[in-house]
DNA sequence: CGAAACATTGATAAACATCAACACTGGTGG
DNA sequence: CCACCAGTGTTGATGTTTATCAATGTTTCG
């Protein structure tokens, strides 16, 4: 269904916006930083909206997703404090995915100056952003956080793809939990106590599972003593065990009764 | 199938930049275009190799793939003549995936000038690129073919992901064939006669299937009169039928006997 | 020619989705 | 405050898709 040639709005139409751009007046400069607070289920933006400056998540968690013609929803990722939102979505100045707050959250839209600084600060030695030679092109541009942000996204999607193919339900969930825990601890949070503000439905969508299957996987981890589960609050009781399952790939099914300790 | 060949570069623009070319601290400048011919199974590069300049496919077909620690291989895409290879792989100057020729093929490595031209050509009315104000930053950079190349890759992976989740074997294969046919015809080839130089194993890997399942899907299409199949040469006999199956999503299984006409 | 890689077909079973029933939660209004 | 309701999460039973195992036919290439 994805390969749809020319149906509706498939997020694959990037070609249209490449060579001949309407002479967009350069993005409105944004001089004062704008903060914005969102409630649960409130959208930061929808798909197809213009977006001149990206956001940085200050608090809370967001999910980004695409809705296809048939109504099915593809969850692309979750965004925690510190993450940039909108870089990969704003090519052509129009977002291709929607972003929604999962609980009360706040963002800060980057000012033009901050944006410029991000663009030009990639190179280690900070040259002034006021010249743009061909030489730099293959250097600072490639190393700019913008490129890296998109590059990381490609890597993440590649891994997600690989995981969906080779890995069982349980190792997918284990991987996600470990990654999430890692992200939390990088931000100064706890490494073993997770708060998952997304609904089971969203998490299942992200992992490519039915909600029932996801629920069963949680229950299995609970029964095996790996996790303490309380809907959106998870405690990791056996980190090594989880890591073993995450690494196990396709071998670890819901039915194989091989108790890893 | 990755980088769209949307931009046929025009070498004229390179002159704008030449004045500042010398200050290249990094990548060796590449002044003369290098062509290279590869045989079947020969690698253009492996993962982890340094790569200063991307390639353009001139003839033949390539596959890009990643090999994971456990030895499993993830096919990321196939690259047809006109495609750029290495843009998304060369961030940080080191490739993250390997690229292999599937049959006799040739590439042309972009020169520094061509690369620069690609980078700066995004904006329509190009003012001299020798200043890089914050305003331009959010304009020409975002519209550069480099960003677009990576952006397209993200969209392609997103679609692939969505397809793997929601779509049955048959609709995945149908989508792929249609997309491939479309790509061939864009390049001036036939729209209904496909040559698939990749092995079943690679195609199955790309689509996330077992080779047996893929083979069965081909057989089913043959039995239904949709395709004439001769291993690597495919003829589309019923385009509308294929499109119907591609659009059908998860409903189209190998077992459901609903003959679409 | 012969061996190895590849492709196809069949039988079986595993993993997961789906359907269905039920429990829990949180918010609303009586 | 309680009853109610809708949304959500869990658990069980069943069905289907597709991976896996196995066998055979086919192509490729030394």
XYZ file of N, CA and C (backbone and C1' of nucleotides) in Angstrom, chain B residues 199-200 212 215-216 219 222, chain C residues 5-11:
70
model
N 18.926 -11.702 -6.970
C 18.505 -13.060 -6.661
C 17.233 -13.010 -5.827
N 16.504 -14.103 -5.833
C 15.308 -14.189 -5.006
C 15.634 -13.898 -3.549
N 11.057 -18.856 -0.008
C 9.974 -19.749 -0.415
C 8.663 -18.994 -0.556
N 8.703 -16.986 -3.673
C 8.517 -17.855 -4.827
C 7.045 -18.220 -4.998
N 6.414 -18.522 -3.899
C 4.984 -18.858 -3.958
C 4.168 -17.687 -4.467
N 4.537 -17.518 -8.130
C 3.767 -18.598 -8.750
C 2.286 -18.264 -8.765
N 1.573 -15.838 -11.403
C 1.622 -16.521 -12.699
C 0.328 -17.294 -12.931
P 27.903 -23.446 -3.101
O 26.843 -22.408 -3.697
C 27.208 -21.619 -4.818
C 25.973 -21.286 -5.620
C 24.845 -20.638 -4.805
O 24.489 -19.430 -5.440
C 24.013 -22.414 -6.143
P 23.494 -18.440 -4.728
O 22.111 -18.789 -5.436
C 22.043 -18.778 -6.847
C 20.762 -19.414 -7.318
C 19.496 -18.898 -6.624
O 18.721 -18.227 -7.602
C 19.438 -21.241 -6.949
P 17.374 -17.484 -7.183
O 16.291 -18.598 -7.513
C 16.092 -18.977 -8.855
C 15.001 -20.008 -8.958
C 13.678 -19.607 -8.293
O 12.661 -19.726 -9.273
C 14.360 -21.774 -7.577
P 11.197 -19.232 -8.992
O 10.477 -20.582 -8.553
C 10.356 -21.624 -9.515
C 9.929 -22.908 -8.852
C 8.562 -22.877 -8.173
O 7.694 -23.692 -8.950
C 10.177 -24.086 -6.907
P 6.134 -23.570 -8.781
O 5.836 -24.709 -7.707
C 6.151 -26.054 -8.017
C 6.074 -26.933 -6.786
C 4.809 -26.778 -5.934
O 4.071 -27.985 -5.990
C 6.764 -26.977 -4.602
P 2.666 -28.106 -5.292
O 3.029 -28.853 -3.929
C 3.720 -30.088 -3.966
C 3.988 -30.605 -2.569
C 2.818 -30.454 -1.580
O 2.582 -31.705 -0.949
C 4.807 -29.571 -0.643
P 1.452 -31.896 0.113
O 2.246 -31.808 1.495
C 3.246 -32.790 1.797
C 3.722 -32.626 3.231
C 2.620 -32.525 4.288
O 3.044 -33.214 5.453
C 3.945 -30.567 4.348
